[in-house]
Amino acid sequence: MTDLELLRTQLKRLGLRTMAQVFEEEAQKAAKTQMSYTAYLARLTEEELANKVDRSINARIAKARLPMVRTIEGFDFSFQPALPAARIRELAELGFLARAENIVFVGRPGTGKTHLASALALRGCQARKRVLCCQALALLEQLVAADATHTLGKLTQALGRLDLLLIDELGYTPMDARRANLFFQMVNHLYTRVSLVLTTNVPFDNWGRLFGDDEMIAAAILDRLLHFSHVFLIPGPSYRMRGKLSPNNAEANSGENTA
């Protein structure tokens, strides 16, 4: 075994796989530029660390189960001029996570709610925060299953260790009394602990209907959800319908969809 083969094998055994891949090429560059041994080693460790960060972020993105991979930069604010773009870009710096503040996007289908929520969740993953995304209906069924198996406390404790919980599409299916109560218990547990990013098509004054026709529990949920929050009402049209609303521009407007 040559010295190069031995070094490559040893680096792999140490888990330094990026260094094992690049050390020979970097050594040739270092020799040509008369780089010091220290600078050469620093260059190798920089490559290894960068690759580990990339792997860590990708793992967080996969674990977060984003409803879609979207960015703030990819959102067409000109199509929704009522949205304060500067304020949303400021929130994308993630200061709201340290303060356990919530963000709520309210609007009809297709107005960009899920795009923006997913973009904020992606930023959280990139900042190596603990992020989880759930469809509202799936989350409710998970709460019901945990309640039935007497593991609700364990589930809410796990959710309480997150930095950001995205709840998407709240309101498409009204809840019965049991689900409304379980949702309240979860929100109450996460209050001031975890930032919720929530999308809904139901205006707040109709939340009583959403939560099992129980105005009291709807008020209690809103009280905790909105106390420390940023609320964005999106009155604009559906992004997905823009080509159909303007047939002459359908081809020109066939770019990225939003939700």
PDB file of C-alpha atoms in Angstrom:
ATOM      1  CA  MET A   1       0.000   0.000   0.000  1.00  0.00           C
ATOM      2  CA  THR A   2       1.421   3.379  -0.989  1.00  0.00           C
ATOM      3  CA  ASP A   3       1.570   6.352   1.386  1.00  0.00           C
ATOM      4  CA  LEU A   4      -1.319   7.985  -0.519  1.00  0.00           C
ATOM      5  CA  GLU A   5      -3.483   4.881  -0.224  1.00  0.00           C
ATOM      6  CA  LEU A   6      -2.615   4.493   3.462  1.00  0.00           C
ATOM      7  CA  LEU A   7      -3.480   8.134   4.226  1.00  0.00           C
ATOM      8  CA  ARG A   8      -6.752   7.903   2.288  1.00  0.00           C
ATOM      9  CA  THR A   9      -7.711   4.740   4.196  1.00  0.00           C
ATOM     10  CA  GLN A  10      -6.852   6.265   7.556  1.00  0.00           C
ATOM     11  CA  LEU A  11      -8.826   9.439   6.834  1.00  0.00           C
ATOM     12  CA  LYS A  12     -11.870   7.374   5.917  1.00  0.00           C
ATOM     13  CA  ARG A  13     -11.532   5.299   9.100  1.00  0.00           C
ATOM     14  CA  LEU A  14     -11.506   8.556  11.063  1.00  0.00           C
ATOM     15  CA  GLY A  15     -14.704   9.624   9.317  1.00  0.00           C
ATOM     16  CA  LEU A  16     -12.932  12.424   7.398  1.00  0.00           C
ATOM     17  CA  ARG A  17     -14.321  11.399   4.041  1.00  0.00           C
ATOM     18  CA  THR A  18     -14.155  14.813   2.394  1.00  0.00           C
ATOM     19  CA  MET A  19     -10.497  15.163   3.336  1.00  0.00           C
ATOM     20  CA  ALA A  20      -9.905  11.684   1.940  1.00  0.00           C
ATOM     21  CA  GLN A  21     -11.389  12.804  -1.376  1.00  0.00           C
ATOM     22  CA  VAL A  22      -9.573  16.114  -1.759  1.00  0.00           C
ATOM     23  CA  PHE A  23      -6.226  15.875   0.063  1.00  0.00           C
ATOM     24  CA  GLU A  24      -4.234  14.722  -2.983  1.00  0.00           C
ATOM     25  CA  GLU A  25      -5.539  17.456  -5.279  1.00  0.00           C
ATOM     26  CA  GLU A  26      -5.121  20.071  -2.540  1.00  0.00           C
ATOM     27  CA  ALA A  27      -1.546  18.855  -1.926  1.00  0.00           C
ATOM     28  CA  GLN A  28      -0.716  19.463  -5.592  1.00  0.00           C
ATOM     29  CA  LYS A  29      -2.179  22.980  -5.401  1.00  0.00           C
ATOM     30  CA  ALA A  30      -0.277  23.638  -2.169  1.00  0.00           C
ATOM     31  CA  ALA A  31       3.003  22.560  -3.762  1.00  0.00           C
ATOM     32  CA  LYS A  32       2.469  24.860  -6.765  1.00  0.00           C
ATOM     33  CA  THR A  33       1.638  27.880  -4.586  1.00  0.00           C
ATOM     34  CA  GLN A  34       4.216  27.030  -1.886  1.00  0.00           C
ATOM     35  CA  MET A  35       1.469  26.958   0.711  1.00  0.00           C
ATOM     36  CA  SER A  36       2.602  26.329   4.279  1.00  0.00           C
ATOM     37  CA  TYR A  37       1.807  23.034   6.003  1.00  0.00           C
ATOM     38  CA  THR A  38      -0.495  24.882   8.393  1.00  0.00           C
ATOM     39  CA  ALA A  39      -2.403  26.582   5.570  1.00  0.00           C
ATOM     40  CA  TYR A  40      -2.722  23.273   3.718  1.00  0.00           C
ATOM     41  CA  LEU A  41      -4.143  21.565   6.803  1.00  0.00           C
ATOM     42  CA  ALA A  42      -6.489  24.504   7.385  1.00  0.00           C
ATOM     43  CA  ARG A  43      -7.744  24.179   3.817  1.00  0.00           C
ATOM     44  CA  LEU A  44      -8.476  20.481   4.279  1.00  0.00           C
ATOM     45  CA  THR A  45     -10.343  21.020   7.549  1.00  0.00           C
ATOM     46  CA  GLU A  46     -12.336  23.857   5.961  1.00  0.00           C
ATOM     47  CA  GLU A  47     -13.495  21.499   3.210  1.00  0.00           C
ATOM     48  CA  GLU A  48     -14.400  18.795   5.737  1.00  0.00           C
ATOM     49  CA  LEU A  49     -16.353  21.186   7.950  1.00  0.00           C
ATOM     50  CA  ALA A  50     -18.233  22.702   5.012  1.00  0.00           C
ATOM     51  CA  ASN A  51     -19.280  19.269   3.838  1.00  0.00           C
ATOM     52  CA  LYS A  52     -20.397  18.238   7.336  1.00  0.00           C
ATOM     53  CA  VAL A  53     -22.507  21.403   7.625  1.00  0.00           C
ATOM     54  CA  ASP A  54     -24.119  20.669   4.259  1.00  0.00           C
ATOM     55  CA  ARG A  55     -24.918  17.111   5.353  1.00  0.00           C
ATOM     56  CA  SER A  56     -26.309  18.350   8.662  1.00  0.00           C
ATOM     57  CA  ILE A  57     -28.579  20.875   6.953  1.00  0.00           C
ATOM     58  CA  ASN A  58     -29.797  18.342   4.407  1.00  0.00           C
ATOM     59  CA  ALA A  59     -30.567  15.921   7.224  1.00  0.00           C
ATOM     60  CA  ARG A  60     -32.538  18.609   9.060  1.00  0.00           C
ATOM     61  CA  ILE A  61     -34.495  19.448   5.909  1.00  0.00           C
ATOM     62  CA  ALA A  62     -35.389  15.781   5.411  1.00  0.00           C
ATOM     63  CA  LYS A  63     -36.339  15.376   9.087  1.00  0.00           C
ATOM     64  CA  ALA A  64     -38.466  18.552   9.022  1.00  0.00           C
ATOM     65  CA  ARG A  65     -40.731  17.110   6.289  1.00  0.00           C
ATOM     66  CA  LEU A  66     -41.269  20.424   4.517  1.00  0.00           C
ATOM     67  CA  PRO A  67     -44.554  20.567   2.559  1.00  0.00           C
ATOM     68  CA  MET A  68     -42.522  22.075  -0.289  1.00  0.00           C
ATOM     69  CA  VAL A  69     -38.987  23.410  -0.672  1.00  0.00           C
ATOM     70  CA  ARG A  70     -39.394  27.123  -1.352  1.00  0.00           C
ATOM     71  CA  THR A  71     -37.417  30.263  -0.598  1.00  0.00           C
ATOM     72  CA  ILE A  72     -38.301  33.815   0.374  1.00  0.00           C
ATOM     73  CA  GLU A  73     -36.304  34.991  -2.643  1.00  0.00           C
ATOM     74  CA  GLY A  74     -38.511  32.881  -4.914  1.00  0.00           C
ATOM     75  CA  PHE A  75     -41.759  34.443  -3.730  1.00  0.00           C
ATOM     76  CA  ASP A  76     -43.444  36.878  -6.131  1.00  0.00           C
ATOM     77  CA  PHE A  77     -44.365  39.761  -3.827  1.00  0.00           C
ATOM     78  CA  SER A  78     -45.527  41.813  -6.814  1.00  0.00           C
ATOM     79  CA  PHE A  79     -48.433  39.372  -7.214  1.00  0.00           C
ATOM     80  CA  GLN A  80     -49.481  39.914  -3.579  1.00  0.00           C
ATOM     81  CA  PRO A  81     -48.781  43.659  -3.064  1.00  0.00           C
ATOM     82  CA  ALA A  82     -50.738  43.717   0.209  1.00  0.00           C
ATOM     83  CA  LEU A  83     -47.994  41.635   1.846  1.00  0.00           C
ATOM     84  CA  PRO A  84     -45.265  43.686   3.589  1.00  0.00           C
ATOM     85  CA  ALA A  85     -42.229  42.166   1.867  1.00  0.00           C
ATOM     86  CA  ALA A  86     -39.685  43.950   4.081  1.00  0.00           C
ATOM     87  CA  ARG A  87     -41.332  42.672   7.247  1.00  0.00           C
ATOM     88  CA  ILE A  88     -41.399  39.085   5.995  1.00  0.00           C
ATOM     89  CA  ARG A  89     -37.757  39.289   4.928  1.00  0.00           C
ATOM     90  CA  GLU A  90     -36.922  40.553   8.413  1.00  0.00           C
ATOM     91  CA  LEU A  91     -38.741  37.593   9.965  1.00  0.00           C
ATOM     92  CA  ALA A  92     -36.684  35.320   7.709  1.00  0.00           C
ATOM     93  CA  GLU A  93     -33.660  36.377   9.775  1.00  0.00           C
ATOM     94  CA  LEU A  94     -35.281  34.152  12.452  1.00  0.00           C
ATOM     95  CA  GLY A  95     -35.226  36.519  15.403  1.00  0.00           C
ATOM     96  CA  PHE A  96     -38.802  35.457  16.133  1.00  0.00           C
ATOM     97  CA  LEU A  97     -37.581  31.964  17.079  1.00  0.00           C
ATOM     98  CA  ALA A  98     -35.540  33.247  20.008  1.00  0.00           C
ATOM     99  CA  ARG A  99     -38.651  35.049  21.269  1.00  0.00           C
ATOM    100  CA  ALA A 100     -40.960  32.040  20.660  1.00  0.00           C
ATOM    101  CA  GLU A 101     -43.255  34.241  18.555  1.00  0.00           C
ATOM    102  CA  ASN A 102     -45.824  32.804  16.161  1.00  0.00           C
ATOM    103  CA  ILE A 103     -46.523  33.612  12.519  1.00  0.00           C
ATOM    104  CA  VAL A 104     -49.969  33.134  10.993  1.00  0.00           C
ATOM    105  CA  PHE A 105     -50.776  33.382   7.291  1.00  0.00           C
ATOM    106  CA  VAL A 106     -54.499  33.771   6.535  1.00  0.00           C
ATOM    107  CA  GLY A 107     -55.848  33.656   3.000  1.00  0.00           C
ATOM    108  CA  ARG A 108     -57.695  31.756   0.340  1.00  0.00           C
ATOM    109  CA  PRO A 109     -56.081  28.760  -1.388  1.00  0.00           C
ATOM    110  CA  GLY A 110     -53.267  29.625  -3.751  1.00  0.00           C
ATOM    111  CA  THR A 111     -52.330  32.977  -2.221  1.00  0.00           C
ATOM    112  CA  GLY A 112     -48.828  31.958  -1.116  1.00  0.00           C
ATOM    113  CA  LYS A 113     -49.359  30.877   2.474  1.00  0.00           C
ATOM    114  CA  THR A 114     -47.612  27.512   2.237  1.00  0.00           C
ATOM    115  CA  HIS A 115     -44.788  28.937   0.120  1.00  0.00           C
ATOM    116  CA  LEU A 116     -43.950  31.559   2.751  1.00  0.00           C
ATOM    117  CA  ALA A 117     -44.372  29.174   5.674  1.00  0.00           C
ATOM    118  CA  SER A 118     -42.152  26.586   3.996  1.00  0.00           C
ATOM    119  CA  ALA A 119     -39.538  29.220   3.193  1.00  0.00           C
ATOM    120  CA  LEU A 120     -39.358  30.222   6.858  1.00  0.00           C
ATOM    121  CA  ALA A 121     -39.095  26.572   7.883  1.00  0.00           C
ATOM    122  CA  LEU A 122     -36.284  26.081   5.354  1.00  0.00           C
ATOM    123  CA  ARG A 123     -34.431  29.071   6.825  1.00  0.00           C
ATOM    124  CA  GLY A 124     -34.785  27.430  10.210  1.00  0.00           C
ATOM    125  CA  CYS A 125     -33.246  24.208   8.910  1.00  0.00           C
ATOM    126  CA  GLN A 126     -30.395  26.146   7.317  1.00  0.00           C
ATOM    127  CA  ALA A 127     -29.761  27.801  10.684  1.00  0.00           C
ATOM    128  CA  ARG A 128     -29.636  24.303  12.226  1.00  0.00           C
ATOM    129  CA  LYS A 129     -32.806  24.794  14.245  1.00  0.00           C
ATOM    130  CA  ARG A 130     -35.164  21.981  15.237  1.00  0.00           C
ATOM    131  CA  VAL A 131     -38.018  22.197  12.728  1.00  0.00           C
ATOM    132  CA  LEU A 132     -41.049  20.017  12.049  1.00  0.00           C
ATOM    133  CA  CYS A 133     -43.799  20.542   9.465  1.00  0.00           C
ATOM    134  CA  CYS A 134     -47.223  18.895   9.635  1.00  0.00           C
ATOM    135  CA  GLN A 135     -50.446  19.029   7.696  1.00  0.00           C
ATOM    136  CA  ALA A 136     -53.097  20.097  10.198  1.00  0.00           C
ATOM    137  CA  LEU A 137     -55.237  17.012   9.582  1.00  0.00           C
ATOM    138  CA  ALA A 138     -52.291  14.634  10.028  1.00  0.00           C
ATOM    139  CA  LEU A 139     -51.245  16.401  13.217  1.00  0.00           C
ATOM    140  CA  LEU A 140     -54.755  16.105  14.651  1.00  0.00           C
ATOM    141  CA  GLU A 141     -54.833  12.379  13.908  1.00  0.00           C
ATOM    142  CA  GLN A 142     -51.444  12.032  15.571  1.00  0.00           C
ATOM    143  CA  LEU A 143     -52.793  13.787  18.675  1.00  0.00           C
ATOM    144  CA  VAL A 144     -55.861  11.520  18.718  1.00  0.00           C
ATOM    145  CA  ALA A 145     -53.694   8.392  18.388  1.00  0.00           C
ATOM    146  CA  ALA A 146     -51.411   9.577  21.192  1.00  0.00           C
ATOM    147  CA  ASP A 147     -54.404  10.309  23.418  1.00  0.00           C
ATOM    148  CA  ALA A 148     -55.821   6.829  22.772  1.00  0.00           C
ATOM    149  CA  THR A 149     -52.519   5.155  23.651  1.00  0.00           C
ATOM    150  CA  HIS A 150     -51.869   7.370  26.686  1.00  0.00           C
ATOM    151  CA  THR A 151     -48.747   8.894  25.081  1.00  0.00           C
ATOM    152  CA  LEU A 152     -50.085  12.423  24.602  1.00  0.00           C
ATOM    153  CA  GLY A 153     -47.729  13.806  27.237  1.00  0.00           C
ATOM    154  CA  LYS A 154     -44.754  12.218  25.504  1.00  0.00           C
ATOM    155  CA  LEU A 155     -45.826  13.681  22.144  1.00  0.00           C
ATOM    156  CA  THR A 156     -46.368  17.205  23.472  1.00  0.00           C
ATOM    157  CA  GLN A 157     -43.030  17.076  25.268  1.00  0.00           C
ATOM    158  CA  ALA A 158     -41.333  16.090  22.005  1.00  0.00           C
ATOM    159  CA  LEU A 159     -43.044  18.967  20.210  1.00  0.00           C
ATOM    160  CA  GLY A 160     -41.974  21.267  23.025  1.00  0.00           C
ATOM    161  CA  ARG A 161     -38.318  20.576  22.215  1.00  0.00           C
ATOM    162  CA  LEU A 162     -38.709  22.048  18.733  1.00  0.00           C
ATOM    163  CA  ASP A 163     -37.724  25.555  17.722  1.00  0.00           C
ATOM    164  CA  LEU A 164     -40.374  25.806  14.995  1.00  0.00           C
ATOM    165  CA  LEU A 165     -43.540  23.835  14.290  1.00  0.00           C
ATOM    166  CA  LEU A 166     -45.248  24.524  10.955  1.00  0.00           C
ATOM    167  CA  ILE A 167     -48.952  23.606  10.847  1.00  0.00           C
ATOM    168  CA  ASP A 168     -50.219  23.799   7.284  1.00  0.00           C
ATOM    169  CA  GLU A 169     -53.798  24.036   5.963  1.00  0.00           C
ATOM    170  CA  LEU A 170     -55.684  24.476   9.213  1.00  0.00           C
ATOM    171  CA  GLY A 171     -59.388  24.877   8.490  1.00  0.00           C
ATOM    172  CA  TYR A 172     -60.052  22.623   5.529  1.00  0.00           C
ATOM    173  CA  THR A 173     -61.691  20.084   7.835  1.00  0.00           C
ATOM    174  CA  PRO A 174     -63.742  21.217  10.885  1.00  0.00           C
ATOM    175  CA  MET A 175     -62.865  19.474  14.149  1.00  0.00           C
ATOM    176  CA  ASP A 176     -65.024  17.591  16.577  1.00  0.00           C
ATOM    177  CA  ALA A 177     -64.903  18.468  20.284  1.00  0.00           C
ATOM    178  CA  ARG A 178     -62.194  15.905  21.033  1.00  0.00           C
ATOM    179  CA  ARG A 179     -59.806  17.164  18.355  1.00  0.00           C
ATOM    180  CA  ALA A 180     -60.481  20.779  19.278  1.00  0.00           C
ATOM    181  CA  ASN A 181     -59.595  20.037  22.893  1.00  0.00           C
ATOM    182  CA  LEU A 182     -56.423  18.168  21.940  1.00  0.00           C
ATOM    183  CA  PHE A 183     -55.357  20.989  19.649  1.00  0.00           C
ATOM    184  CA  PHE A 184     -55.868  23.443  22.515  1.00  0.00           C
ATOM    185  CA  GLN A 185     -53.777  21.276  24.846  1.00  0.00           C
ATOM    186  CA  MET A 186     -50.946  21.256  22.314  1.00  0.00           C
ATOM    187  CA  VAL A 187     -51.061  25.018  21.694  1.00  0.00           C
ATOM    188  CA  ASN A 188     -51.227  25.653  25.429  1.00  0.00           C
ATOM    189  CA  HIS A 189     -48.165  23.460  26.029  1.00  0.00           C
ATOM    190  CA  LEU A 190     -46.151  25.143  23.256  1.00  0.00           C
ATOM    191  CA  TYR A 191     -47.177  28.680  24.258  1.00  0.00           C
ATOM    192  CA  THR A 192     -44.014  30.803  24.911  1.00  0.00           C
ATOM    193  CA  ARG A 193     -41.869  27.690  24.283  1.00  0.00           C
ATOM    194  CA  VAL A 194     -42.013  27.006  20.546  1.00  0.00           C
ATOM    195  CA  SER A 195     -42.704  29.217  17.541  1.00  0.00           C
ATOM    196  CA  LEU A 196     -45.718  28.121  15.508  1.00  0.00           C
ATOM    197  CA  VAL A 197     -45.953  28.995  11.828  1.00  0.00           C
ATOM    198  CA  LEU A 198     -49.525  28.360  10.785  1.00  0.00           C
ATOM    199  CA  THR A 199     -51.449  28.663   7.528  1.00  0.00           C
ATOM    200  CA  THR A 200     -55.229  28.803   7.396  1.00  0.00           C
ATOM    201  CA  ASN A 201     -58.011  29.663   4.981  1.00  0.00           C
ATOM    202  CA  VAL A 202     -60.434  30.496   7.801  1.00  0.00           C
ATOM    203  CA  PRO A 203     -60.712  34.095   9.128  1.00  0.00           C
ATOM    204  CA  PHE A 204     -60.368  34.354  12.889  1.00  0.00           C
ATOM    205  CA  ASP A 205     -64.010  35.344  13.424  1.00  0.00           C
ATOM    206  CA  ASN A 206     -65.021  31.929  12.009  1.00  0.00           C
ATOM    207  CA  TRP A 207     -62.732  29.844  14.208  1.00  0.00           C
ATOM    208  CA  GLY A 208     -65.596  28.880  16.502  1.00  0.00           C
ATOM    209  CA  ARG A 209     -67.072  26.885  13.613  1.00  0.00           C
ATOM    210  CA  LEU A 210     -63.666  25.367  12.923  1.00  0.00           C
ATOM    211  CA  PHE A 211     -63.204  24.153  16.506  1.00  0.00           C
ATOM    212  CA  GLY A 212     -66.343  22.093  16.946  1.00  0.00           C
ATOM    213  CA  ASP A 213     -68.674  25.098  17.162  1.00  0.00           C
ATOM    214  CA  ASP A 214     -67.026  25.890  20.489  1.00  0.00           C
ATOM    215  CA  GLU A 215     -66.460  29.658  20.704  1.00  0.00           C
ATOM    216  CA  MET A 216     -64.797  29.351  24.118  1.00  0.00           C
ATOM    217  CA  ILE A 217     -62.085  26.933  23.031  1.00  0.00           C
ATOM    218  CA  ALA A 218     -61.544  28.877  19.795  1.00  0.00           C
ATOM    219  CA  ALA A 219     -61.062  32.053  21.843  1.00  0.00           C
ATOM    220  CA  ALA A 220     -58.615  30.274  24.168  1.00  0.00           C
ATOM    221  CA  ILE A 221     -56.577  28.999  21.216  1.00  0.00           C
ATOM    222  CA  LEU A 222     -56.519  32.413  19.529  1.00  0.00           C
ATOM    223  CA  ASP A 223     -55.558  34.068  22.813  1.00  0.00           C
ATOM    224  CA  ARG A 224     -52.391  31.953  23.068  1.00  0.00           C
ATOM    225  CA  LEU A 225     -51.664  31.841  19.363  1.00  0.00           C
ATOM    226  CA  LEU A 226     -51.929  35.584  18.771  1.00  0.00           C
ATOM    227  CA  HIS A 227     -50.473  36.938  22.016  1.00  0.00           C
ATOM    228  CA  PHE A 228     -46.926  36.993  20.644  1.00  0.00           C
ATOM    229  CA  SER A 229     -47.474  36.808  16.919  1.00  0.00           C
ATOM    230  CA  HIS A 230     -47.137  38.224  13.440  1.00  0.00           C
ATOM    231  CA  VAL A 231     -50.336  37.915  11.407  1.00  0.00           C
ATOM    232  CA  PHE A 232     -50.473  38.288   7.633  1.00  0.00           C
ATOM    233  CA  LEU A 233     -53.838  38.548   5.901  1.00  0.00           C
ATOM    234  CA  ILE A 234     -53.465  37.800   2.192  1.00  0.00           C
ATOM    235  CA  PRO A 235     -56.517  39.130   0.326  1.00  0.00           C
ATOM    236  CA  GLY A 236     -55.125  38.630  -3.168  1.00  0.00           C
ATOM    237  CA  PRO A 237     -56.081  36.140  -5.896  1.00  0.00           C
ATOM    238  CA  SER A 238     -54.776  32.618  -6.343  1.00  0.00           C
ATOM    239  CA  TYR A 239     -51.316  32.407  -7.869  1.00  0.00           C
ATOM    240  CA  ARG A 240     -52.250  29.111  -9.511  1.00  0.00           C
ATOM    241  CA  MET A 241     -55.219  30.767 -11.242  1.00  0.00           C
ATOM    242  CA  ARG A 242     -53.376  33.784 -12.622  1.00  0.00           C
ATOM    243  CA  GLY A 243     -52.863  32.297 -16.085  1.00  0.00           C
ATOM    244  CA  LYS A 244     -56.508  31.275 -16.300  1.00  0.00           C
ATOM    245  CA  LEU A 245     -57.683  34.694 -15.168  1.00  0.00           C
ATOM    246  CA  SER A 246     -55.535  36.304 -17.869  1.00  0.00           C
ATOM    247  CA  PRO A 247     -55.556  33.885 -20.825  1.00  0.00           C
ATOM    248  CA  ASN A 248     -53.276  36.058 -22.952  1.00  0.00           C
ATOM    249  CA  ASN A 249     -50.587  35.852 -20.316  1.00  0.00           C
ATOM    250  CA  ALA A 250     -50.941  32.148 -19.484  1.00  0.00           C
ATOM    251  CA  GLU A 251     -47.725  31.110 -21.166  1.00  0.00           C
ATOM    252  CA  ALA A 252     -45.729  33.988 -19.716  1.00  0.00           C
ATOM    253  CA  ASN A 253     -46.994  33.183 -16.236  1.00  0.00           C
ATOM    254  CA  SER A 254     -46.263  29.468 -16.255  1.00  0.00           C
ATOM    255  CA  GLY A 255     -43.440  29.671 -13.694  1.00  0.00           C
ATOM    256  CA  GLU A 256     -43.180  28.417 -10.133  1.00  0.00           C
ATOM    257  CA  ASN A 257     -46.438  27.680  -8.329  1.00  0.00           C
ATOM    258  CA  THR A 258     -47.136  28.749  -4.798  1.00  0.00           C
ATOM    259  CA  ALA A 259     -49.764  27.722  -2.278  1.00  0.00           C
TER     260      ALA A 259
END
